[in-house]
Short mmCIF file of C-alpha atoms in Angstrom, two decimals:
data_model
loop_
_atom_site.label_atom_id
_atom_site.label_comp_id
_atom_site.label_asym_id
_atom_site.label_seq_id
_atom_site.Cartn_x
_atom_site.Cartn_y
_atom_site.Cartn_z
CA UNK A 267 -50.39 -59.08 -76.88
CA UNK A 268 -46.66 -57.92 -78.04
CA UNK A 269 -44.48 -56.40 -75.72
CA UNK A 270 -41.04 -56.16 -74.13
CA UNK A 271 -40.91 -58.32 -71.27
CA UNK A 272 -38.23 -58.03 -68.67
CA UNK A 273 -37.69 -60.24 -65.29
CA UNK A 274 -36.40 -58.76 -61.61
CA UNK A 275 -33.27 -59.80 -60.53
CA UNK A 276 -34.58 -62.17 -58.35
CA UNK A 277 -36.67 -63.72 -60.78
CA UNK A 278 -36.69 -66.13 -63.76
CA UNK A 279 -39.33 -65.42 -66.80
CA UNK A 280 -40.65 -68.50 -68.08
CA UNK A 281 -41.52 -68.25 -72.14
CA UNK A 282 -44.03 -70.86 -72.74
CA UNK A 283 -45.48 -71.66 -76.03
CA UNK A 284 -42.79 -72.14 -78.64
CA UNK A 285 -39.38 -73.60 -78.86
CA UNK A 286 -36.49 -73.21 -76.48
CA UNK A 287 -32.52 -74.59 -76.32
CA UNK A 288 -31.75 -77.36 -74.71
CA UNK A 289 -35.33 -79.52 -75.20
CA UNK A 290 -36.57 -77.42 -72.49
CA UNK A 291 -40.35 -77.26 -72.37
CA UNK A 292 -40.35 -73.41 -72.28
CA UNK A 293 -37.96 -70.90 -72.67
CA UNK A 294 -35.73 -69.32 -69.22
CA UNK A 295 -34.81 -65.79 -69.08
CA UNK A 296 -32.78 -64.62 -66.16
CA UNK A 297 -31.14 -60.88 -65.98
CA UNK A 298 -32.40 -59.63 -69.61
CA UNK A 299 -35.35 -58.81 -71.29
CA UNK A 300 -37.38 -60.35 -74.24
CA UNK A 301 -39.86 -59.53 -77.35
CA UNK A 302 -43.22 -61.70 -76.39
CA UNK A 303 -45.74 -62.30 -79.28
CA UNK A 304 -48.87 -62.15 -77.63
CA UNK A 305 -51.48 -65.02 -78.09
CA UNK A 306 -48.82 -67.21 -79.21
CA UNK A 307 -46.79 -67.27 -76.15
CA UNK A 308 -47.48 -67.05 -72.59
CA UNK A 309 -44.77 -65.53 -70.03
CA UNK A 310 -44.73 -66.94 -66.62
CA UNK A 311 -42.48 -65.79 -63.52
CA UNK A 312 -40.65 -68.03 -60.87
CA UNK A 313 -39.01 -66.06 -58.19
CA UNK A 314 -35.61 -67.07 -57.84
CA UNK A 315 -35.11 -64.99 -53.67
CA UNK A 316 -34.47 -66.82 -50.58
CA UNK A 317 -37.23 -68.88 -48.26
CA UNK A 318 -37.59 -70.52 -45.33
CA UNK A 319 -39.02 -73.62 -43.65
CA UNK A 320 -38.83 -74.55 -39.76
CA UNK A 321 -39.86 -78.14 -38.63
CA UNK A 322 -40.39 -79.20 -35.52
CA UNK A 323 -39.96 -82.86 -35.39
CA UNK A 324 -40.25 -85.71 -32.18
CA UNK A 325 -37.46 -88.10 -32.98
CA UNK A 326 -35.87 -91.13 -31.11
CA UNK A 327 -32.29 -91.22 -30.43
CA UNK A 328 -30.51 -94.49 -30.42
CA UNK A 329 -31.37 -94.91 -26.53
CA UNK A 330 -35.12 -94.67 -27.36
CA UNK A 331 -35.24 -91.75 -25.29
CA UNK A 332 -37.57 -89.20 -27.63
CA UNK A 333 -36.31 -85.64 -28.15
CA UNK A 334 -37.90 -82.67 -29.95
CA UNK A 335 -35.85 -81.17 -31.95
CA UNK A 336 -36.40 -77.55 -33.42
CA UNK A 337 -34.55 -76.53 -36.79
CA UNK A 338 -34.50 -74.13 -39.55
CA UNK A 339 -33.78 -74.53 -43.05
CA UNK A 340 -33.17 -71.64 -45.74
CA UNK A 341 -33.16 -72.51 -49.09
CA UNK A 342 -34.42 -71.52 -52.81
CA UNK A 343 -34.71 -72.34 -56.25
CA UNK A 344 -31.06 -73.13 -57.86
CA UNK A 345 -29.75 -70.96 -61.25
CA UNK A 346 -29.75 -73.27 -63.69
CA UNK A 347 -32.15 -73.53 -66.08
CA UNK A 348 -32.36 -77.33 -65.37
CA UNK A 349 -33.35 -76.44 -61.39
CA UNK A 350 -35.75 -74.00 -62.86
CA UNK A 351 -37.51 -75.92 -65.31
CA UNK A 352 -37.62 -78.94 -62.21
CA UNK A 353 -38.99 -75.88 -59.67
CA UNK A 354 -41.68 -74.39 -61.92
CA UNK A 355 -43.04 -77.84 -63.15
CA UNK A 356 -43.81 -78.46 -59.15
CA UNK A 357 -44.05 -75.47 -57.54
CA UNK A 358 -45.42 -72.63 -60.34
CA UNK A 359 -49.21 -72.40 -58.55
CA UNK A 360 -48.40 -71.54 -55.25
CA UNK A 361 -44.46 -71.51 -55.40
CA UNK A 362 -43.95 -70.35 -51.44
CA UNK A 363 -46.56 -72.45 -49.48
CA UNK A 364 -45.68 -75.88 -51.56
CA UNK A 365 -42.05 -75.43 -51.46
CA UNK A 366 -41.81 -74.82 -47.53
CA UNK A 367 -44.49 -77.85 -47.12
CA UNK A 368 -42.21 -80.35 -49.26
CA UNK A 369 -38.70 -78.98 -47.81
CA UNK A 370 -39.84 -79.61 -44.42
CA UNK A 371 -40.87 -82.91 -45.05
CA UNK A 372 -37.55 -84.15 -46.86
CA UNK A 373 -35.71 -82.62 -43.82
CA UNK A 374 -37.88 -83.64 -41.02
CA UNK A 375 -37.31 -87.66 -43.21
CA UNK A 376 -33.85 -87.49 -42.41
CA UNK A 377 -33.62 -85.66 -39.07
CA UNK A 378 -35.80 -88.27 -37.58
CA UNK A 379 -33.48 -91.28 -39.27
CA UNK A 380 -30.25 -89.84 -38.11
CA UNK A 381 -30.92 -89.18 -34.47
CA UNK A 382 -32.53 -92.63 -34.24
CA UNK A 383 -28.54 -93.81 -35.18
CA UNK A 384 -27.06 -91.39 -32.33
CA UNK A 385 -27.25 -91.21 -28.39
CA UNK A 386 -28.35 -88.23 -27.00
CA UNK A 387 -24.69 -87.27 -25.54
CA UNK A 388 -23.50 -87.21 -29.17
CA UNK A 389 -26.39 -85.10 -30.53
CA UNK A 390 -25.75 -82.97 -27.75
CA UNK A 391 -22.45 -82.46 -28.15
CA UNK A 392 -22.07 -83.00 -32.06
CA UNK A 393 -24.97 -80.78 -33.11
CA UNK A 394 -22.99 -79.69 -35.84
CA UNK A 395 -22.20 -82.79 -37.18
CA UNK A 396 -26.26 -83.87 -37.21
CA UNK A 397 -26.97 -80.58 -39.15
CA UNK A 398 -24.32 -81.34 -41.70
CA UNK A 399 -25.62 -85.47 -42.09
CA UNK A 400 -28.89 -84.02 -42.73
CA UNK A 401 -28.07 -81.98 -44.90
CA UNK A 402 -26.27 -84.24 -47.26
CA UNK A 403 -29.07 -87.02 -46.78
CA UNK A 404 -31.51 -83.97 -48.37
CA UNK A 405 -29.00 -82.57 -50.74
CA UNK A 406 -29.95 -84.82 -53.74
CA UNK A 407 -33.89 -85.00 -53.04
CA UNK A 408 -33.83 -81.24 -53.27
CA UNK A 409 -31.82 -81.20 -56.15
CA UNK A 410 -34.24 -83.22 -57.98
CA UNK A 411 -37.56 -81.09 -57.47
CA UNK A 412 -34.90 -78.16 -58.32
CA UNK A 413 -34.35 -76.64 -55.20
CA UNK A 414 -30.59 -75.34 -53.43
CA UNK A 415 -30.21 -75.55 -49.72
CA UNK A 416 -28.57 -72.80 -48.38
CA UNK A 417 -27.91 -73.43 -44.44
CA UNK A 418 -29.50 -75.88 -42.00
CA UNK A 419 -29.79 -74.70 -38.24
CA UNK A 420 -30.91 -76.80 -35.22
CA UNK A 421 -32.67 -74.04 -33.18
CA UNK A 422 -32.82 -76.80 -30.15
CA UNK A 423 -32.80 -79.90 -28.54
CA UNK A 424 -35.55 -80.48 -25.73
CA UNK A 425 -36.34 -84.20 -23.73
CA UNK A 426 -39.47 -82.90 -22.27
CA UNK A 427 -40.14 -83.47 -18.70
CA UNK A 428 -37.65 -86.78 -18.61
CA UNK A 429 -35.07 -84.57 -17.33
CA UNK A 430 -32.44 -86.15 -18.93
CA UNK A 431 -30.60 -83.44 -20.71
CA UNK A 432 -30.90 -82.25 -17.03
CA UNK A 433 -29.35 -85.02 -15.36
CA UNK A 434 -26.21 -85.01 -18.35
CA UNK A 435 -25.76 -81.18 -17.86
CA UNK A 436 -26.01 -81.10 -13.88
CA UNK A 437 -22.44 -82.52 -13.35
CA UNK A 438 -20.97 -79.64 -16.00
CA UNK A 439 -23.42 -77.51 -14.19
CA UNK A 440 -22.12 -78.56 -10.58
CA UNK A 441 -18.64 -78.33 -12.18
CA UNK A 442 -19.41 -74.64 -13.82
CA UNK A 443 -21.11 -73.32 -10.41
CA UNK A 444 -18.43 -74.92 -8.66
CA UNK A 445 -15.84 -72.72 -11.13
CA UNK A 446 -17.65 -69.96 -10.70
CA UNK A 447 -18.04 -69.94 -6.91
CA UNK A 448 -13.93 -70.76 -7.02
CA UNK A 449 -13.66 -67.58 -9.67
CA UNK A 450 -16.18 -65.46 -7.58
CA UNK A 451 -14.07 -66.20 -4.20
CA UNK A 452 -10.43 -65.51 -6.03
CA UNK A 453 -12.30 -62.35 -7.97
CA UNK A 454 -12.96 -61.49 -4.29
CA UNK A 455 -9.62 -62.28 -2.64
CA UNK A 456 -8.01 -60.49 -5.71
CA UNK A 457 -9.80 -57.78 -4.96
CA UNK A 458 -9.38 -57.63 -1.17
CA UNK A 459 -5.61 -57.95 -2.51
CA UNK A 460 -5.79 -55.13 -4.81
CA UNK A 461 -7.92 -52.56 -1.97
CA UNK A 462 -5.14 -53.74 0.35
CA UNK A 463 -2.21 -53.11 -2.37
CA UNK A 464 -3.81 -49.76 -3.06
CA UNK A 465 -4.27 -48.74 0.61
CA UNK A 466 -0.31 -49.85 1.05
CA UNK A 467 0.79 -47.25 -1.79
CA UNK A 468 -1.90 -44.48 -0.18
CA UNK A 469 -0.39 -44.66 2.79
CA UNK A 470 2.98 -44.96 1.55
CA UNK A 471 2.23 -42.22 -0.65
CA UNK A 472 1.19 -40.24 2.25
CA UNK A 473 4.32 -41.05 4.34
CA UNK A 474 6.29 -39.37 1.66
CA UNK A 475 4.52 -36.32 1.00
CA UNK A 476 4.87 -35.93 4.37
CA UNK A 477 8.35 -36.32 4.67
CA UNK A 478 8.61 -34.29 1.82
CA UNK A 479 6.25 -31.38 3.24
CA UNK A 480 8.30 -31.51 6.57
CA UNK A 481 11.70 -31.18 4.13
CA UNK A 482 10.12 -28.79 2.16
CA UNK A 483 8.96 -26.80 5.55
CA UNK A 484 12.64 -27.56 7.32
CA UNK A 485 14.21 -25.87 4.05
CA UNK A 486 12.01 -23.11 3.85
CA UNK A 487 12.72 -21.97 7.86
CA UNK A 488 16.13 -22.50 7.28
CA UNK A 489 15.64 -20.39 4.04
CA UNK A 490 13.84 -17.84 6.55
CA UNK A 491 16.57 -18.09 9.43
CA UNK A 492 19.09 -17.14 7.07
CA UNK A 493 17.51 -14.61 5.78
CA UNK A 494 16.54 -13.10 9.00
CA UNK A 495 20.31 -13.83 10.57
CA UNK A 496 21.50 -12.19 6.97
CA UNK A 497 21.13 -8.54 7.99
CA UNK A 498 23.02 -8.66 11.64
CA UNK A 499 25.19 -11.69 10.43
CA UNK A 500 26.44 -8.93 7.62
CA UNK A 501 26.25 -6.34 10.18
CA UNK A 502 28.51 -8.06 12.50
CA UNK A 503 30.59 -8.77 9.48
CA UNK A 504 31.28 -5.28 8.78
CA UNK A 505 31.87 -4.29 12.23
CA UNK A 506 34.26 -6.71 12.27
CA UNK A 507 35.92 -5.67 9.48
CA UNK A 508 35.89 -2.24 10.86
CA UNK A 509 37.38 -3.90 14.05
CA UNK A 510 40.21 -5.20 12.02
CA UNK A 511 40.73 -1.94 10.24
CA UNK A 512 41.20 -0.38 13.75
CA UNK A 513 43.22 -2.55 15.04
CA UNK A 514 45.67 -2.38 12.14
CA UNK A 515 45.49 1.10 12.11
CA UNK A 516 46.18 1.65 15.83
CA UNK A 517 49.15 -1.25 15.43
CA UNK A 518 50.61 0.86 12.86
CA UNK A 519 50.06 3.80 14.66
CA UNK A 520 51.98 2.37 17.84
CA UNK A 521 54.52 1.12 15.25
CA UNK A 522 55.44 4.62 14.29
CA UNK A 523 55.14 6.42 17.92
CA UNK A 524 57.40 3.46 18.64
CA UNK A 525 59.67 4.93 15.93
CA UNK A 526 58.32 8.24 17.55
CA UNK A 527 59.98 7.79 21.42
CA UNK A 528 63.18 6.00 19.72
CA UNK A 529 64.31 8.72 17.91
CA UNK A 530 62.76 11.23 20.51
CA UNK A 531 63.30 10.08 23.85
CA UNK A 532 64.99 6.74 23.82
CA UNK A 533 68.17 7.77 21.55
CA UNK A 534 68.34 11.06 22.88
CA UNK A 535 68.57 9.55 26.47
CA UNK A 536 70.78 7.19 26.08
CA UNK A 537 73.04 9.82 24.07
CA UNK A 538 72.33 11.89 27.33
CA UNK A 539 73.45 8.76 29.44
CA UNK A 540 76.92 8.26 27.07
CA UNK A 541 77.42 11.97 27.55
CA UNK A 542 77.05 11.98 31.22
CA UNK A 543 79.30 8.65 31.66
CA UNK A 544 82.05 10.29 29.11
CA UNK A 545 81.69 13.59 31.76
CA UNK A 546 82.27 11.62 35.00
CA UNK A 547 85.20 9.55 33.08
CA UNK A 548 87.02 13.01 32.29
CA UNK A 549 86.20 14.11 35.54
CA UNK A 550 87.81 11.06 37.06
CA UNK A 551 90.86 11.21 34.95
CA UNK A 552 90.80 15.15 35.71
CA UNK A 553 90.63 14.25 39.31
CA UNK A 554 93.52 11.62 38.71
CA UNK A 555 95.60 14.09 37.20
CA UNK A 556 95.24 16.58 39.48
CA UNK A 557 96.09 14.50 42.15
CA UNK A 558 99.20 13.08 39.98
CA UNK A 559 100.14 16.70 39.43
CA UNK A 560 99.70 17.83 43.59
CA UNK A 561 101.88 15.02 44.18
CA UNK A 562 104.37 16.04 41.75
CA UNK A 563 104.32 19.44 42.12
CA UNK A 564 105.32 20.09 38.38
CA UNK A 565 102.80 22.01 36.24
CA UNK A 566 105.06 21.99 32.96
CA UNK A 567 104.53 18.20 33.73
CA UNK A 568 100.80 18.47 34.34
CA UNK A 569 100.19 20.79 30.89
CA UNK A 570 101.99 18.83 28.79
CA UNK A 571 100.40 15.53 30.94
CA UNK A 572 96.91 17.32 29.72
CA UNK A 573 98.32 17.74 26.54
CA UNK A 574 99.14 14.27 25.82
CA UNK A 575 95.79 13.11 27.53
CA UNK A 576 93.43 15.86 25.45
CA UNK A 577 93.33 13.23 22.12
CA UNK A 578 92.33 10.37 24.90
CA UNK A 579 89.70 12.24 26.64
CA UNK A 580 88.42 13.16 22.97
CA UNK A 581 88.75 9.93 21.52
CA UNK A 582 87.00 8.20 24.51
CA UNK A 583 84.29 10.69 24.02
CA UNK A 584 83.67 10.19 20.40
CA UNK A 585 83.65 6.02 21.06
CA UNK A 586 80.85 6.48 23.68
CA UNK A 587 79.06 9.16 20.88
CA UNK A 588 79.46 6.28 18.45
CA UNK A 589 77.98 3.65 20.94
CA UNK A 590 74.97 6.06 21.28
CA UNK A 591 73.63 5.41 18.24
CA UNK A 592 71.97 8.75 17.98
CA UNK A 593 69.89 10.02 15.16
CA UNK A 594 71.22 12.66 13.21
CA UNK A 595 68.19 15.12 11.67
CA UNK A 596 69.80 17.48 10.09
CA UNK A 597 72.41 15.41 7.83
CA UNK A 598 76.29 16.63 7.11
CA UNK A 599 75.80 20.08 9.07
CA UNK A 600 74.49 17.48 12.02
CA UNK A 601 77.58 15.79 12.18
CA UNK A 602 79.75 18.42 12.01
CA UNK A 603 78.53 20.18 14.99
CA UNK A 604 78.53 16.57 16.78
CA UNK A 605 82.28 16.72 16.16
CA UNK A 606 82.68 20.68 17.38
CA UNK A 607 80.92 19.63 20.34
CA UNK A 608 82.94 16.83 21.23
CA UNK A 609 85.98 18.47 20.78
CA UNK A 610 84.41 21.37 22.65
CA UNK A 611 83.89 19.03 25.24
CA UNK A 612 87.27 18.32 25.07
CA UNK A 613 88.82 22.25 25.28
CA UNK A 614 86.34 22.16 28.52
CA UNK A 615 87.57 19.44 30.16
CA UNK A 616 91.25 20.72 29.25
CA UNK A 617 90.33 24.22 30.47
CA UNK A 618 89.11 22.80 33.78
CA UNK A 619 91.69 21.11 34.52
CA UNK A 620 94.37 23.78 34.04
CA UNK A 621 91.81 25.87 36.27
CA UNK A 622 91.89 23.38 38.90
CA UNK A 623 95.66 23.12 38.85
CA UNK A 624 95.72 26.52 38.92
CA UNK A 625 93.87 26.71 41.93
CA UNK A 626 95.73 24.47 43.80
CA UNK A 627 98.91 26.03 42.92
CA UNK A 628 97.83 29.13 44.97
CA UNK A 629 96.30 27.26 47.83
CA UNK A 630 99.72 25.02 47.63
CA UNK A 631 101.96 28.85 47.82
CA UNK A 632 99.75 30.22 50.37
#
């Protein structure tokens, strides 16, 4: 049947019944379509997808110890034309089953061979080396049948119930357990230390918090006390200022009163005392003059003597008043009055002396 055929992305289309390039027995088409003439051409398909094969093989090591090895092979038909032709000629009828069986057999044979050249210790320690050597050994045969191996992974190695692998692992297990116990002990110790450190820090935090709270409370109490005392202190301060002002006012009033007393009492008293002293001196002089006149019985001489003594009397009175530190309250008029008073006092003394002398003369005449 005439038609246009297109293979899937993971397929190779095989067209037989005609000539092909590269001397291939049939044409190979990948990734594109092609017109195919019916009756004269036949179209088949070969999968290029990935396949998987598992193997489980009992192998004997270099030490004659049997091991059971499990492995997985991932493979596929190679993409080149020659590999597709080789695979199609071998597996086209039952591709998946036949490829898996043949691949398993190839790898099993090489696996037994390579395990036989290694010790158990080497197989266990160098599992990847075993896999690489098996893969390399199988590569040529797989290429001849048109297959490409993507990976070969060893899943498990078991010695059955011999206990050889277990014995090999015992020291390591013991070391692991010992290390685990040490690590667990160290972890427990670190946990205890961390807990102790946490408790210590918590205690320090609580102590610092308590100290700060006490300080805060102290500041609050101090502020409250200062606030409580602020009113009385302000009142006391104001009262002190009032008392100070009153004391200053009293001092000024006392000074003023002292000045008034000096002007009104002390100085007038001093002036009066000086006046009395002057009069006493004049009286003494009068008495002396009377005595002298009486002794001389000379009235003219007495008058002459009084006249001569009058300036001295006035002078003494003026000197006494000058030393009296009097306060003159009415200016020039007061000064004039003071001088007139002094002259008047002198004349009064003079008149008194004359009267006394006249009296004495009369007494003497009688």
